[in-house]
Structure formats: structure tokens, C-alpha cells
CSV table of C-alpha atoms and ligand atoms in Angstrom, one decimal:
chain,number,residue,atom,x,y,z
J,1,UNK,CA,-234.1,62.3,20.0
J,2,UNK,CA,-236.8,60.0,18.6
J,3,UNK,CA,-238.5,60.7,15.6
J,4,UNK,CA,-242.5,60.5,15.9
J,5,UNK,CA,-243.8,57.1,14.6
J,6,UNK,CA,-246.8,56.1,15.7
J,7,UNK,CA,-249.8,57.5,18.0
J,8,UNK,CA,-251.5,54.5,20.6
J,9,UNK,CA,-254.9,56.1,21.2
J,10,UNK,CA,-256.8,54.5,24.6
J,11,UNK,CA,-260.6,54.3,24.0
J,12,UNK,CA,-262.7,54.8,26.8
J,13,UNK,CA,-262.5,58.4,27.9
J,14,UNK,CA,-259.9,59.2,25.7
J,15,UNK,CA,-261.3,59.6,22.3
J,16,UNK,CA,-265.1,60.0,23.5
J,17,UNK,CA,-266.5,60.1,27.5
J,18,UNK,CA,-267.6,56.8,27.0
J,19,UNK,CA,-268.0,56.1,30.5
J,20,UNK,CA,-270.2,58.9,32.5
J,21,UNK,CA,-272.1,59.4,28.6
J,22,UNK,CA,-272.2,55.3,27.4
J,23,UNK,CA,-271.1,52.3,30.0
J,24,UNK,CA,-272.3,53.6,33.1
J,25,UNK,CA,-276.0,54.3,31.6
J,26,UNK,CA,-275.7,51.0,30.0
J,27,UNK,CA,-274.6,49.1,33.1
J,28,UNK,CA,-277.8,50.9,35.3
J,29,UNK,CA,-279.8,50.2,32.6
J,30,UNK,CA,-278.8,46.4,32.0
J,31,UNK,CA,-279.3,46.1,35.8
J,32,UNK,CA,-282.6,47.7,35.7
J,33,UNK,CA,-283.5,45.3,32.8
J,34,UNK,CA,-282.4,42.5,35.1
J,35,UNK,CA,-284.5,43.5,37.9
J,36,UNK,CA,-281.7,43.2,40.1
J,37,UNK,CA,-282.1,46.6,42.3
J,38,UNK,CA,-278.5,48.0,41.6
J,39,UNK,CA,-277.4,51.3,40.5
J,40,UNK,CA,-274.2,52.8,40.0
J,41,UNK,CA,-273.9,56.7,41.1
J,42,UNK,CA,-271.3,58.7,39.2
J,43,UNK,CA,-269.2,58.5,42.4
J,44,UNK,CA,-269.6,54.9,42.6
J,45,UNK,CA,-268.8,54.5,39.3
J,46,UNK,CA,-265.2,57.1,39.6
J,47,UNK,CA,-264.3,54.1,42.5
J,48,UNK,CA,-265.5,51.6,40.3
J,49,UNK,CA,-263.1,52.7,37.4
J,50,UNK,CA,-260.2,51.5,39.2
J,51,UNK,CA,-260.8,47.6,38.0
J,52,UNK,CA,-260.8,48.0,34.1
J,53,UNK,CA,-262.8,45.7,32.2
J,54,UNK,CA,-266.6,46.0,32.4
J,55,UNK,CA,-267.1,42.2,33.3
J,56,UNK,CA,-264.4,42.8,36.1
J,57,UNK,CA,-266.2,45.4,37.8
J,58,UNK,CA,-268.8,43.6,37.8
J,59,UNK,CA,-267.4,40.9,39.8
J,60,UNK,CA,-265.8,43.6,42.0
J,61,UNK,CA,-269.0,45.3,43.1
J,62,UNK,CA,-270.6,41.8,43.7
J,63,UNK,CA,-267.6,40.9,45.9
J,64,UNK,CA,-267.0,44.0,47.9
J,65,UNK,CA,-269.9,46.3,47.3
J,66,UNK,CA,-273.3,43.7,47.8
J,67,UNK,CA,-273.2,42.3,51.4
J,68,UNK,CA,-272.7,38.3,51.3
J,69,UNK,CA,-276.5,37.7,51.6
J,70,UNK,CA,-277.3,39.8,48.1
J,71,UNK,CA,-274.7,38.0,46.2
J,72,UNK,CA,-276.1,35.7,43.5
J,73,UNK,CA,-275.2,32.8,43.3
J,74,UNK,CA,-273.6,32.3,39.9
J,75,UNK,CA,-272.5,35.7,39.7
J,76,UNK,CA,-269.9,34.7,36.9
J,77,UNK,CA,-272.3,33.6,34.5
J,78,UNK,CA,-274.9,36.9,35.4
J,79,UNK,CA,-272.2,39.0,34.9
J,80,UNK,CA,-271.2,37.6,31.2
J,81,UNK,CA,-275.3,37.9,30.4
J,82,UNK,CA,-275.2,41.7,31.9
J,83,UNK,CA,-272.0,42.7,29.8
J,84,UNK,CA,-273.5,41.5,26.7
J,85,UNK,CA,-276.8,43.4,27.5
J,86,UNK,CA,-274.7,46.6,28.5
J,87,UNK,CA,-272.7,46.4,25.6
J,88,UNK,CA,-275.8,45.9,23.1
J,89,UNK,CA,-277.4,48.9,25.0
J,90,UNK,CA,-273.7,51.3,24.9
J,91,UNK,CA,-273.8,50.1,21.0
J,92,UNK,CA,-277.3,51.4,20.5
J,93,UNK,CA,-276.2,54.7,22.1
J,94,UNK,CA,-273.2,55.1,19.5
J,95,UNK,CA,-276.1,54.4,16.7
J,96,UNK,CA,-277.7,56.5,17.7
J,97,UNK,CA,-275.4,59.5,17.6
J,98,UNK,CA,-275.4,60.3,21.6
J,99,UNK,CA,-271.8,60.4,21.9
J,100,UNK,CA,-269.4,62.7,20.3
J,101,UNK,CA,-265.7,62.5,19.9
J,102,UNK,CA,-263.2,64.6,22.4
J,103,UNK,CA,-262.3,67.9,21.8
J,104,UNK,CA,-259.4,67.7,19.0
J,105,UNK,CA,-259.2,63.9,18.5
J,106,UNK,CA,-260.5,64.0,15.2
J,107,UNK,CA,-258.1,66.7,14.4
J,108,UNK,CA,-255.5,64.8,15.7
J,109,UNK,CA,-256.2,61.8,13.9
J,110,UNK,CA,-256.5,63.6,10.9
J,111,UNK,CA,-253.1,65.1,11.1
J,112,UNK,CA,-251.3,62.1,11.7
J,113,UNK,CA,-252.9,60.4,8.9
J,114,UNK,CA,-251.7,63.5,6.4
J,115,UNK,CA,-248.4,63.9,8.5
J,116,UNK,CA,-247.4,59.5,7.5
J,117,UNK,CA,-247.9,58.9,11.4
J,118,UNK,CA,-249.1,55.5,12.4
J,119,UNK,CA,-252.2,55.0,14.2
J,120,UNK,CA,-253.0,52.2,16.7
J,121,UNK,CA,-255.3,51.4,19.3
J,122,UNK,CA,-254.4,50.0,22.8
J,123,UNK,CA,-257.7,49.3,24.9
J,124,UNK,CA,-259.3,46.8,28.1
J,125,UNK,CA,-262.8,47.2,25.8
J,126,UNK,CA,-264.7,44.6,23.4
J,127,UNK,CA,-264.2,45.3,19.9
J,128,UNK,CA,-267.1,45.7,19.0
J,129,UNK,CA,-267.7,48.7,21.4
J,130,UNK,CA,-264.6,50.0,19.6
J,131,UNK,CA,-265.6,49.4,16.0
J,132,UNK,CA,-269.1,50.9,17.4
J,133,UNK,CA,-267.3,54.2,18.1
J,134,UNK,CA,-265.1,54.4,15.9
J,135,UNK,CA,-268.0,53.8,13.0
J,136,UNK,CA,-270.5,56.3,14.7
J,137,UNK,CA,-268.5,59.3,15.2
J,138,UNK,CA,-265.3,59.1,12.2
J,139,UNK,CA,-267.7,57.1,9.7
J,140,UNK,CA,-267.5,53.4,7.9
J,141,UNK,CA,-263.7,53.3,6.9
J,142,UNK,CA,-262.1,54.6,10.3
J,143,UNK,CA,-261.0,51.2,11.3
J,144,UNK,CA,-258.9,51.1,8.3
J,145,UNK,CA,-257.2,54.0,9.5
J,146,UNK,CA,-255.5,51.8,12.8
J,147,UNK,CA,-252.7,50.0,11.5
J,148,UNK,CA,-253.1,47.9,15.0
J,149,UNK,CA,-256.2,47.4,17.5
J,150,UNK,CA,-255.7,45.8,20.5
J,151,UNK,CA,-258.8,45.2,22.4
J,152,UNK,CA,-260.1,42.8,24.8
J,153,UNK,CA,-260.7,40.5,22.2
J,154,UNK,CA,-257.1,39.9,21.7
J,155,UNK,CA,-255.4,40.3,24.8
J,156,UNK,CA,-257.5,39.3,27.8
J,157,UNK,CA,-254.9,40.5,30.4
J,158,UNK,CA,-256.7,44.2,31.4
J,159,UNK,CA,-254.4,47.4,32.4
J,160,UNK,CA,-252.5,48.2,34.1
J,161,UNK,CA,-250.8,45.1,32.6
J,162,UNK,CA,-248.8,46.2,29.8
J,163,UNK,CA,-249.8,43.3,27.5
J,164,UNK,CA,-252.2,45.3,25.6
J,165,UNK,CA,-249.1,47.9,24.8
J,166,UNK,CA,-247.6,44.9,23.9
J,167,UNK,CA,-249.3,43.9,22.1
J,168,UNK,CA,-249.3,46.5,20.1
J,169,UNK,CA,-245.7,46.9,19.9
J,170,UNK,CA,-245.1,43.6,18.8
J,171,UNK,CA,-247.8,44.4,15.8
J,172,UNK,CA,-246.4,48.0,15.0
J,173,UNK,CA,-243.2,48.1,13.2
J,174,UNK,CA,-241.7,50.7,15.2
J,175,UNK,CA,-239.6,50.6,18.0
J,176,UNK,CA,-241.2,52.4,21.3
J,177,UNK,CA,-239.0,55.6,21.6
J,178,UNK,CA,-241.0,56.8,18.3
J,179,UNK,CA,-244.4,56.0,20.1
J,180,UNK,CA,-246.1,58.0,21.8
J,181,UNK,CA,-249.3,56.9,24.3
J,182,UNK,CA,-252.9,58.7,24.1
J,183,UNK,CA,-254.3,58.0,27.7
J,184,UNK,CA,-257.3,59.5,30.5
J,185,UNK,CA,-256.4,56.6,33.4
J,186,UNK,CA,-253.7,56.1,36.0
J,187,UNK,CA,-254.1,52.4,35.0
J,188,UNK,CA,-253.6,53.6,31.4
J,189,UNK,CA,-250.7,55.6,32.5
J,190,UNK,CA,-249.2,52.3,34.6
J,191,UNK,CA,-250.0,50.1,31.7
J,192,UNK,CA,-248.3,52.4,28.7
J,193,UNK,CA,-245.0,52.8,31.2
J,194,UNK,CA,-244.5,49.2,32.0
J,195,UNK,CA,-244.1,48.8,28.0
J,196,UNK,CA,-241.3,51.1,28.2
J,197,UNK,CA,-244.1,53.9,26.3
J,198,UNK,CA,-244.0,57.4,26.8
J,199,UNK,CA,-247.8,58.8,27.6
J,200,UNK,CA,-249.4,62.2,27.4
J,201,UNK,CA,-253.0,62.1,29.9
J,202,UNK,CA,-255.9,63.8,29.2
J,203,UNK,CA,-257.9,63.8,32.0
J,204,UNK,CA,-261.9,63.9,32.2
J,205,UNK,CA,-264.5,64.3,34.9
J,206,UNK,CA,-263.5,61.0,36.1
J,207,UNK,CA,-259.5,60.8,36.2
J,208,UNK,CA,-258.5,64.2,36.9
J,209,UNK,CA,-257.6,63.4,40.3
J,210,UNK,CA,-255.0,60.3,39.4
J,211,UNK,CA,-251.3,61.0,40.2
J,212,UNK,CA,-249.7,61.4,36.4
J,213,UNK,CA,-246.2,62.4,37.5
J,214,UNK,CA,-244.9,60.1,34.9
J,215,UNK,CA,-246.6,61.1,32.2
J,216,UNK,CA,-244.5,63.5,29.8
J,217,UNK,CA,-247.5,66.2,29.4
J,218,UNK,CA,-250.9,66.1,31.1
J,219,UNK,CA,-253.9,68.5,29.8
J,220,UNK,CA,-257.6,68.7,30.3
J,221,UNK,CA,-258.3,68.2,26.4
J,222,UNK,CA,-256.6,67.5,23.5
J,223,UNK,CA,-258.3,71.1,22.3
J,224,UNK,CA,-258.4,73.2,18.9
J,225,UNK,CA,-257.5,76.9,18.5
J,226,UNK,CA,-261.0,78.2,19.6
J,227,UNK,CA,-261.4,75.7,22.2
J,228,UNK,CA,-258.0,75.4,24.2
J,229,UNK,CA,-256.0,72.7,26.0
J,230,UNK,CA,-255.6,73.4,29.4
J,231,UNK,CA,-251.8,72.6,30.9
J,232,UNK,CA,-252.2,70.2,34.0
J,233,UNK,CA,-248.9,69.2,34.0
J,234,UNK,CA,-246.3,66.5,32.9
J,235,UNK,CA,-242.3,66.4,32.6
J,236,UNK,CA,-242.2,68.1,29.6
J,237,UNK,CA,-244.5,70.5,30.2
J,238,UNK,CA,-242.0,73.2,29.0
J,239,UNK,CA,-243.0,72.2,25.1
J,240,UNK,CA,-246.3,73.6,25.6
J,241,UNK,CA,-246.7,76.8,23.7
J,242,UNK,CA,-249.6,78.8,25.7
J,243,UNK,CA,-249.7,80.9,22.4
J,244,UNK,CA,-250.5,77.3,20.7
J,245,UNK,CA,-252.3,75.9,23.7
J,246,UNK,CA,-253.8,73.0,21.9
J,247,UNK,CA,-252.1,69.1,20.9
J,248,UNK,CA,-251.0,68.9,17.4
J,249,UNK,CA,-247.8,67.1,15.8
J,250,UNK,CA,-245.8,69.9,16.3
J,251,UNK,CA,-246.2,69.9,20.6
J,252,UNK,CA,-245.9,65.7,20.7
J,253,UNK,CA,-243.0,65.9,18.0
J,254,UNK,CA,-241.5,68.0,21.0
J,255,UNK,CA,-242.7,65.7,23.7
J,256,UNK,CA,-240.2,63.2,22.0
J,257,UNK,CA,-237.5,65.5,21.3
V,1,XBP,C1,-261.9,50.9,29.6
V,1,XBP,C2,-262.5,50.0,30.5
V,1,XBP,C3,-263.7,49.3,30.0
V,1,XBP,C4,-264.9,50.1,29.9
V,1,XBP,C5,-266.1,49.2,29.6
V,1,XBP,O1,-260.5,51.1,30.0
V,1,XBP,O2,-262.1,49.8,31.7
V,1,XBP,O3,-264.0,48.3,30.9
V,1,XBP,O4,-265.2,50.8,31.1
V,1,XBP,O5,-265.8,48.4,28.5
V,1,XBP,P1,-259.5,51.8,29.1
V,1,XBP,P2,-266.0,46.8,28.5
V,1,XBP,O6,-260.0,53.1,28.7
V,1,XBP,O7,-258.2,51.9,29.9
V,1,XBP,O8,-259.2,50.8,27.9
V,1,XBP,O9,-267.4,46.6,29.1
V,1,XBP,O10,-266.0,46.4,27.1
V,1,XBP,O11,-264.9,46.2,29.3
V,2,MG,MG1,-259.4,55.0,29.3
């Protein structure tokens, strides 16, 4: 049995739904700003959301989604010149107060912090995007609250590699039987296991089809009393308590036990 150390919190669709609510309006608008006649459809984008990385995709669409005569040219160098106009777009979105945390996350977070629980960050996003969300929805001093962020800023290598994990391993002085992963992706799921992590998924809209079988517990929110978790699955499904259905210390103390 390992005692509970430290929480690794993914980002993007795990704390906030980034993606359908922030970087897939920001990509379709950073192409519209281009004048480049593409659009992403939610369904496009649930495809696209296999290749993590925003700069990725975008080379992924251009290679296997455009036929060969609408490919530009220098598509490496449009694609850096789109991301940073998507990401200064996403950014004015988390200014402007357009995107909300998850259902329990800032509970969560809150009860690790009183409970001596480690926080850290694992995610394939820029920094900034992170700091971004972090600012607008927990408030000028939540970064100070992650005793580790990995980002794409220091470890280029995107999930499902485990470098990110890690990375954050190698920063975190705890050994990973006493962390526990925070993820909405397969690749997240891939990418926490390969670093020997245990994971609990939360799905959203766009991930609630992946196959989880390895996580230990997988639920449509994190939740709160009045609005609860809903059990999807996961091997140790057994420690949750439907009279408790929501994720606090107590259910991912269990999830190590
Ligand atoms: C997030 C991603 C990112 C975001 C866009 O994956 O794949 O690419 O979609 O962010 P995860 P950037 O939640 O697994 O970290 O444009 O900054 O890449
Ligand atoms: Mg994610």
C-alpha cells in the first residue's frame, strides 16, 4: 500500500474543456484571420485530438487532411505563425473569463493543498496557455501552488511519450507508487503508464469513447456532492462509494491502497 503524495493534473480537458470551449475556436478563428478557407468541425477536431500538440496537428491536417495541391508551401513556418495567433486568441478567451474550471477540480485542488498533498502539472501545452488558465479561473498565486509544471516549454517530446511524466517525476521528490495521474486522453492515459504512474480518467465530450482499461478509476467528472461523479469504470472501481459519488482524498487514497 502506497501512501498518497502527490496529484499530476493534465491540462487540456482535464482541469477546464479547453479544447471544444478555447483551442478549437482559436484554431478556426486564427485560420479565418489567415484567410486560408479551413475549418475544423467538432468531429474533425475529436479525430484531430489524436496528434497532441497544437503545432502538430497542424502539420497533420496539412499532410493528410488538404489534398497535395492546397498544401502551402512552407507549411512549417505557417503553422508556427498560426499557433502563436491561436494561442494569443485561446489567452484572450481565459481573460476574458469564457472558460470555467471542471466540475470539482478546484475542490480537489483545494483539498490536497490543506491535506500536505503535492501538486504538479504534466501537460503537451505552451506555458503560457497554462499560466493563462491557471491565472483566470484559481487567481494570481495558483502557479505557486504546483510544486512542478511540465509543459511544452520544457519537454518538447508530446504524449503519449512519457517524458513529460518524467519529467515530472524526476522534479517531484516522491517516488511514483505515491502519485497518482489526473487525465481526459488515451494518449494521457498511454503517456502516465509508460512512467510506471497510476491514472484516474475523466472523460469529456471528446474522450469518452477511448479504451481506459488501464486506468485504475474512470468517471465522467471529478463532481461535488450536489453535482455527482458518474462511475465509467476502472480496476478499482470497487472504492467508489455511490453514497459519496464524487473524487475527494478519501476515494484516490483508496485508489492507492
Ligand atoms: C493537449 C494538447 C494541446 C492542446 C493545444 O494535450 O494536445 O495540443 O490541444 O495546446 P494534453 P498547444 O491535454 O494531453 O496535454 O497549442 O499549446 O499545443
Ligand atoms: Mg488532456
Amino acid at each position: 500500500m502506497a501512501e498518497l503524495r502527490a496529484l499530476i493534473f493534465d491540462v487540456d480537458g482535464t482541469l477546464a474543456d479547453t479544447e471544444g470551449q478555447g483551442h478549437l475556436p482559436a484554431f478556426n478563428q486564427a485560420f479565418a484571420e489567415a484567410g486560408l478557407g479551413w475549418y475544423w468541425s467538432a468531429e474533425l477536431y475529436r479525430e484531430l485530438l489524436a496528434v497532441a500538440g497544437g503545432k502538430e496537428r497542424m502539420l497533420h491536417y496539412i499532410r493528410h487532411h488538404l489534398p497535395p495541391e492546397r498544401r502551402p508551401p512552407d507549411a512549417e513556418a505557417l503553422v508556427t505563425r498560426l499557433h502563436a495567433a491561436k494561442n494569443r486568441i485561446y489567452e484572450q478567451a481565459l481573460q476574458s473569463g469564457r472558460i470555467a474550471l471542471r466540475s470539482g477540480v478546484a475542490r480537489l485542488l483545494e483539498e490536497a493543498r490543506r491535506g500536505g498533498v503535492l501538486l504538479a502539472i504534466a501537460t503537451t501545452s505552451v506555458r503560457s496557455n497554462v499560466v493563462a488558465l491557471l491565472r483566470s479561473t484559481l487567481g494570481p498565486e495558483a502557479e505557486s501552488w504546483f510544486a512542478v509544471m511540465a509543459t511544452a516549454d520544457e519537454v518538447q517530446e508530446k504524449k503519449p511519450s512519457p517524458r513529460v511524466y518524467e519529467y515530472v517525476l524526476e522534479h517531484l521528490s516522491c517516488p511514483p507508487e505515491g502519485c497518482l495521474v489526473l487525465e481526459d486522453s488515451e494518449n494521457g492515459l498511454r503517456a502516465a503508464r509508460a512512467a510506471a504512474l497510476e491514472t484516474l480518467i475523466c472523460v469529456n465530450a471528446f474522450t469518452r469513447n477511448g479504451d481506459y482499461s488501464e486506468a485504475l478509476l474512470v468517471v465522467d467528472r471529478l463532481g461535488e456532492p450536489e453535482q455527482p461523479a458518474r462511475l465509467l469504470g476502472g480496476r478499482r472501481r470497487d472504492c467508489f462509494d455511490t453514497a459519496r459519488p464524487w473524487v475527494d482524498l478519501v476515494l484516490l487514497r483508496c485508489l492507492l491502497s
